Amino acid sequence: MKRIGFLSFGHWGPVQGSLTRSAGDALLQGIDLAVAAEELGINGAFFRVHHFARQQASPFPLLAAIAARTKRIEMGTGVIDMRYENPLYMAEEAAATDLISQGRLQLGISRGSPEPALHGARYFGYKPAEGEDDTAMARRHTAVFRHAIAGHGVAEADPSFMGGGRGLLPIQPSSPGLPQRIWWGAGTRKTAVWAAEQGMNLMSSTLLTEDTGVPFDQLQAEQISMFREAWAAAGHDFEPRVSVSRSVIPVVDAEDERYFGLRGQAENRDQVGMLDGALSRFGKSYVGAPDALAEELAQDAAVQAADTVLVTVPNQLGVDYNIKLLGNIATYVAPAIGWKAPTARA
């Protein structure tokens, strides 16, 4: 059974045409959109995290606010850059947010993507240890974070405070079940296999930092297949989830045509280029008549292989436009890939 979520990059700025002109606008509109999406039956509200940019940088206040205003919809990230994170403080924030949501947090994390700042994590106080690179540091932070949210002790008790007692104290609060709702944003097939071995769900975006010459959806489907095989071999005791992201814009009226008609002509095929020093393949955008998009997505190998599809939204066009966009996807497009609104589920 498919789940449909929206993924907002959280852009804001006082530029022409933007209805999201400040950071406050982006945050408050993100809450309103999540509330409206829940009413439409959308399953998830996810937000991109970027530092040193006019986007969402500190996701937990936003996710906690959404949790407090909703009852059913999942909320999460796509993704948090673990190079920047204090793993133990993040464990406290994540557990508190998950408790407010009553177990609906879906936390996407990764090594991160190219960013405006040169070695930005160093300004947050984090740099690779001797013999490490940025990827190894992000994975080390991840290991500490996951150890903490699993309830393991991390700090030596002070006997004078603990009545002579000793041992390791766990992070508080804790939220049972959260360790199984951590996703790794994998940009390659090899990284997806690593994520499976570690016992994390798979979050795959609209690009892969590798290219074998096959269409993007087929390369991503191969990544998903390798992830599932590695998961089975590792013998984890729960069923993993897999998400893919897609840009889906049904054109149903003159407003849609004005905003996205030309984009549908320019971005209707994969693109290949260099990203972060690697030859990368970027997936196409799905823009056009709803029935045509439904047919195309039904043929998308990775969409069919995943259980969750995150559709990117043009958040700077405002809440009303994005409610209309999500409503059109839910009505005309999503049923073709196996999705049913929650009220229609058995």
Short mmCIF file of C-alpha atoms in Angstrom, two decimals, residues 24-290:
data_model
loop_
_atom_site.label_atom_id
_atom_site.label_comp_id
_atom_site.label_asym_id
_atom_site.label_seq_id
_atom_site.Cartn_x
_atom_site.Cartn_y
_atom_site.Cartn_z
CA GLY A 24 8.51 33.15 9.79
CA ASP A 25 6.34 32.81 6.70
CA ALA A 26 8.08 29.55 5.76
CA LEU A 27 7.58 28.06 9.21
CA LEU A 28 3.96 29.10 9.71
CA GLN A 29 2.99 28.14 6.17
CA GLY A 30 4.68 24.77 6.65
CA ILE A 31 2.43 24.13 9.66
CA ASP A 32 -0.69 25.25 7.81
CA LEU A 33 0.15 23.11 4.78
CA ALA A 34 0.67 20.02 6.96
CA VAL A 35 -2.72 20.57 8.65
CA ALA A 36 -4.43 20.98 5.27
CA ALA A 37 -2.59 17.98 3.81
CA GLU A 38 -3.86 15.80 6.65
CA GLU A 39 -7.41 16.87 5.82
CA LEU A 40 -6.81 15.79 2.19
CA GLY A 41 -5.63 12.35 3.35
CA ILE A 42 -1.96 12.95 2.51
CA ASN A 43 0.18 10.66 4.66
CA GLY A 44 3.30 12.73 5.36
CA ALA A 45 4.74 16.24 5.72
CA PHE A 46 8.49 16.29 5.13
CA PHE A 47 10.96 19.17 5.10
CA ARG A 48 14.41 19.63 3.60
CA VAL A 49 17.13 20.88 5.98
CA HIS A 50 19.88 23.24 4.80
CA HIS A 51 22.27 25.47 6.73
CA PHE A 52 23.52 28.92 5.73
CA ALA A 53 20.61 29.23 3.28
CA ARG A 54 17.11 30.71 3.21
CA GLN A 55 15.53 27.35 3.91
CA GLN A 56 14.57 25.28 6.94
CA ALA A 57 17.66 24.90 9.12
CA SER A 58 16.33 23.83 12.53
CA PRO A 59 13.52 21.36 11.91
CA PHE A 60 12.45 20.20 15.36
CA PRO A 61 10.42 23.27 16.41
CA LEU A 62 8.53 23.04 13.10
CA LEU A 63 7.95 19.29 13.40
CA ALA A 64 6.81 19.62 17.03
CA ALA A 65 4.35 22.36 16.06
CA ILE A 66 2.94 20.18 13.29
CA ALA A 67 2.70 17.27 15.72
CA ALA A 68 0.68 19.40 18.13
CA ARG A 69 -1.75 20.57 15.40
CA THR A 70 -2.41 17.19 13.76
CA LYS A 71 -3.52 13.68 14.69
CA ARG A 72 -2.64 11.32 11.84
CA ILE A 73 -0.10 12.70 9.37
CA GLU A 74 3.54 11.69 9.66
CA MET A 75 6.11 14.47 9.89
CA GLY A 76 9.76 14.19 9.03
CA THR A 77 12.90 15.45 7.35
CA GLY A 78 14.49 14.82 4.01
CA VAL A 79 17.26 15.07 5.23
CA ILE A 80 19.19 16.31 8.28
CA ASP A 81 22.91 16.72 7.56
CA MET A 82 24.58 14.74 10.34
CA ARG A 83 27.90 16.54 9.91
CA TYR A 84 26.33 19.51 11.74
CA GLU A 85 24.61 17.69 14.59
CA ASN A 86 25.35 17.27 18.27
CA PRO A 87 24.13 13.65 18.41
CA LEU A 88 23.01 13.66 22.06
CA TYR A 89 21.16 16.97 21.91
CA MET A 90 19.53 15.81 18.68
CA ALA A 91 18.47 12.60 20.46
CA GLU A 92 16.70 14.66 23.13
CA GLU A 93 14.96 16.86 20.54
CA ALA A 94 13.91 13.92 18.39
CA ALA A 95 12.49 11.96 21.32
CA ALA A 96 10.56 14.97 22.61
CA THR A 97 9.12 15.67 19.16
CA ASP A 98 8.15 12.03 18.70
CA LEU A 99 6.39 11.98 22.07
CA ILE A 100 4.36 15.07 21.12
CA SER A 101 3.40 13.35 17.85
CA GLN A 102 2.60 10.07 19.65
CA GLY A 103 4.98 8.11 17.42
CA ARG A 104 4.56 9.78 14.02
CA LEU A 105 8.09 11.15 13.51
CA GLN A 106 9.94 9.82 10.45
CA LEU A 107 13.47 11.17 10.62
CA GLY A 108 15.54 11.28 7.43
CA ILE A 109 19.26 11.81 7.99
CA SER A 110 22.40 11.56 5.87
CA ARG A 111 25.89 12.80 5.19
CA GLY A 112 24.35 15.87 3.57
CA SER A 113 24.49 17.50 0.16
CA PRO A 114 26.49 20.35 -1.43
CA GLU A 115 25.95 23.57 0.50
CA PRO A 116 26.69 27.31 0.36
CA ALA A 117 29.24 27.29 3.19
CA LEU A 118 32.76 25.96 2.72
CA HIS A 119 33.23 23.32 5.43
CA GLY A 120 30.15 24.71 7.17
CA ALA A 121 30.06 22.10 9.94
CA ARG A 122 33.34 23.45 11.30
CA TYR A 123 31.56 26.68 12.27
CA PHE A 124 29.18 24.56 14.33
CA GLY A 125 32.21 23.08 16.11
CA TYR A 126 32.54 19.81 14.18
CA LYS A 127 35.38 18.70 11.98
CA PRO A 128 36.56 15.24 10.98
CA ALA A 129 38.90 13.51 13.39
CA GLU A 130 42.32 12.42 12.22
CA GLY A 131 41.88 9.86 9.46
CA GLU A 132 38.23 10.77 8.90
CA ASP A 133 36.50 12.58 6.05
CA ASP A 134 33.12 14.33 6.19
CA THR A 135 31.26 11.11 5.39
CA ALA A 136 32.95 9.21 8.21
CA MET A 137 32.22 12.04 10.65
CA ALA A 138 28.54 12.07 9.66
CA ARG A 139 28.33 8.31 10.16
CA ARG A 140 30.06 8.58 13.54
CA HIS A 141 27.55 11.21 14.66
CA THR A 142 24.78 8.94 13.38
CA ALA A 143 26.05 5.96 15.38
CA VAL A 144 26.11 8.00 18.59
CA PHE A 145 22.64 9.40 17.90
CA ARG A 146 21.12 5.99 17.20
CA HIS A 147 22.82 4.49 20.28
CA ALA A 148 21.27 7.25 22.39
CA ILE A 149 17.71 7.06 21.01
CA ALA A 150 17.76 3.31 21.56
CA GLY A 151 17.94 4.01 25.30
CA HIS A 152 21.54 2.94 25.93
CA GLY A 153 23.59 4.65 28.61
CA VAL A 154 25.88 7.40 27.35
CA ALA A 155 27.09 9.40 30.38
CA GLU A 156 28.83 8.20 33.55
CA ALA A 157 26.67 8.76 36.64
CA ASP A 158 27.98 11.03 39.39
CA PRO A 159 28.03 8.87 42.57
CA SER A 160 27.64 11.95 44.79
CA PHE A 161 24.40 12.80 43.02
CA MET A 162 23.18 9.22 42.63
CA GLY A 163 23.57 8.14 46.26
CA GLY A 164 26.77 6.27 45.49
CA GLY A 165 25.36 4.60 42.40
CA ARG A 166 27.46 4.19 39.28
CA GLY A 167 26.85 3.27 35.69
CA LEU A 168 25.86 4.92 32.44
CA LEU A 169 22.87 7.24 32.22
CA PRO A 170 20.64 7.26 29.13
CA ILE A 171 19.34 10.33 27.37
CA GLN A 172 15.94 11.48 28.63
CA PRO A 173 13.23 11.54 27.43
CA SER A 174 13.13 8.41 25.31
CA SER A 175 10.52 7.43 22.74
CA PRO A 176 10.09 3.70 22.13
CA GLY A 177 9.75 2.85 18.46
CA LEU A 178 11.70 5.86 17.19
CA PRO A 179 14.84 3.82 16.37
CA GLN A 180 12.83 1.97 13.70
CA ARG A 181 11.75 5.26 12.10
CA ILE A 182 15.18 6.54 11.11
CA TRP A 183 15.85 6.79 7.37
CA TRP A 184 19.17 7.22 5.59
CA GLY A 185 19.27 9.46 2.53
CA ALA A 186 21.33 7.36 0.11
CA GLY A 187 22.75 8.85 -3.08
CA THR A 188 24.29 5.66 -4.45
CA ARG A 189 23.58 1.95 -4.58
CA LYS A 190 26.55 1.24 -2.31
CA THR A 191 25.29 3.65 0.34
CA ALA A 192 21.84 2.06 0.20
CA VAL A 193 23.41 -1.32 0.95
CA TRP A 194 25.27 0.24 3.90
CA ALA A 195 22.03 1.73 5.22
CA ALA A 196 20.36 -1.69 5.05
CA GLU A 197 23.23 -3.30 6.92
CA GLN A 198 22.87 -0.66 9.64
CA GLY A 199 19.11 -1.23 9.96
CA MET A 200 17.90 2.14 8.67
CA ASN A 201 15.05 2.73 6.24
CA LEU A 202 15.94 4.01 2.77
CA MET A 203 15.21 7.54 1.55
CA SER A 204 16.16 8.12 -2.10
CA SER A 205 15.86 11.50 -3.77
CA THR A 206 15.45 12.76 -7.34
CA LEU A 207 19.15 12.32 -8.05
CA LEU A 208 21.85 9.72 -7.64
CA THR A 209 25.53 10.61 -7.54
CA GLU A 210 26.38 7.86 -10.01
CA ASP A 211 25.35 6.99 -13.54
CA THR A 212 25.35 3.70 -15.44
CA GLY A 213 23.59 4.96 -18.54
CA VAL A 214 20.16 3.49 -17.73
CA PRO A 215 17.12 5.73 -17.08
CA PHE A 216 16.95 7.23 -13.61
CA ASP A 217 13.94 5.24 -12.44
CA GLN A 218 15.64 1.96 -13.40
CA LEU A 219 18.88 2.92 -11.64
CA GLN A 220 16.91 3.89 -8.55
CA ALA A 221 14.90 0.66 -8.70
CA GLU A 222 18.19 -1.25 -8.78
CA GLN A 223 19.29 0.71 -5.70
CA ILE A 224 16.07 -0.27 -3.92
CA SER A 225 16.47 -3.93 -4.90
CA MET A 226 20.04 -4.00 -3.56
CA PHE A 227 18.83 -2.36 -0.34
CA ARG A 228 16.13 -4.98 0.17
CA GLU A 229 18.53 -7.85 -0.54
CA ALA A 230 21.05 -6.47 1.97
CA TRP A 231 18.29 -5.96 4.53
CA ALA A 232 17.16 -9.57 4.22
CA ALA A 233 20.74 -10.79 4.53
CA ALA A 234 21.27 -8.72 7.68
CA GLY A 235 18.28 -10.38 9.39
CA HIS A 236 16.76 -7.29 11.02
CA ASP A 237 13.60 -7.90 13.02
CA PHE A 238 11.30 -5.35 11.34
CA GLU A 239 10.18 -4.56 7.79
CA PRO A 240 11.96 -1.57 6.26
CA ARG A 241 10.34 1.32 4.45
CA VAL A 242 11.58 2.89 1.22
CA SER A 243 10.75 6.34 -0.09
CA VAL A 244 11.49 8.07 -3.39
CA SER A 245 10.98 11.73 -4.25
CA ARG A 246 9.36 13.05 -7.40
CA SER A 247 8.45 16.46 -8.80
CA VAL A 248 4.78 16.02 -9.81
CA ILE A 249 2.77 18.98 -11.13
CA PRO A 250 -0.67 18.22 -12.58
CA VAL A 251 -1.64 21.00 -14.99
CA VAL A 252 -5.40 21.40 -14.63
CA ASP A 253 -6.01 25.13 -15.12
CA ALA A 254 -4.55 28.37 -16.46
CA GLU A 255 -2.70 29.08 -13.21
CA ASP A 256 -0.82 25.77 -13.40
CA GLU A 257 -0.03 26.39 -17.06
CA ARG A 258 1.31 29.86 -16.30
CA TYR A 259 3.61 28.64 -13.56
CA PHE A 260 4.76 25.30 -14.96
CA GLY A 261 3.83 24.88 -18.61
CA LEU A 262 7.33 25.64 -19.90
CA ARG A 263 8.94 23.57 -17.16
CA GLY A 264 7.05 20.54 -18.42
CA GLN A 265 8.76 20.93 -21.79
CA ALA A 266 12.24 21.61 -20.39
CA GLU A 267 12.44 18.97 -17.63
CA ASN A 268 10.64 15.98 -19.16
CA ARG A 269 13.75 13.82 -19.37
CA ASP A 270 16.66 12.74 -17.18
CA GLN A 271 19.71 14.96 -16.92
CA VAL A 272 23.30 13.92 -16.35
CA GLY A 273 25.97 16.21 -14.91
CA MET A 274 28.64 16.67 -12.27
CA LEU A 275 27.58 17.18 -8.65
CA ASP A 276 30.00 17.34 -5.75
CA GLY A 277 32.72 15.89 -7.98
CA ALA A 278 30.70 12.87 -9.14
CA LEU A 279 28.92 12.13 -12.40
CA SER A 280 25.27 12.18 -11.34
CA ARG A 281 21.89 11.38 -12.86
CA PHE A 282 18.90 13.62 -12.11
CA GLY A 283 15.37 12.33 -12.52
CA LYS A 284 12.87 14.11 -14.72
CA SER A 285 9.93 16.21 -13.57
CA TYR A 286 6.38 14.99 -14.11
CA VAL A 287 4.45 17.99 -15.39
CA GLY A 288 1.32 17.82 -17.55
CA ALA A 289 -2.22 16.57 -17.77
CA PRO A 290 -3.22 14.44 -14.76
#
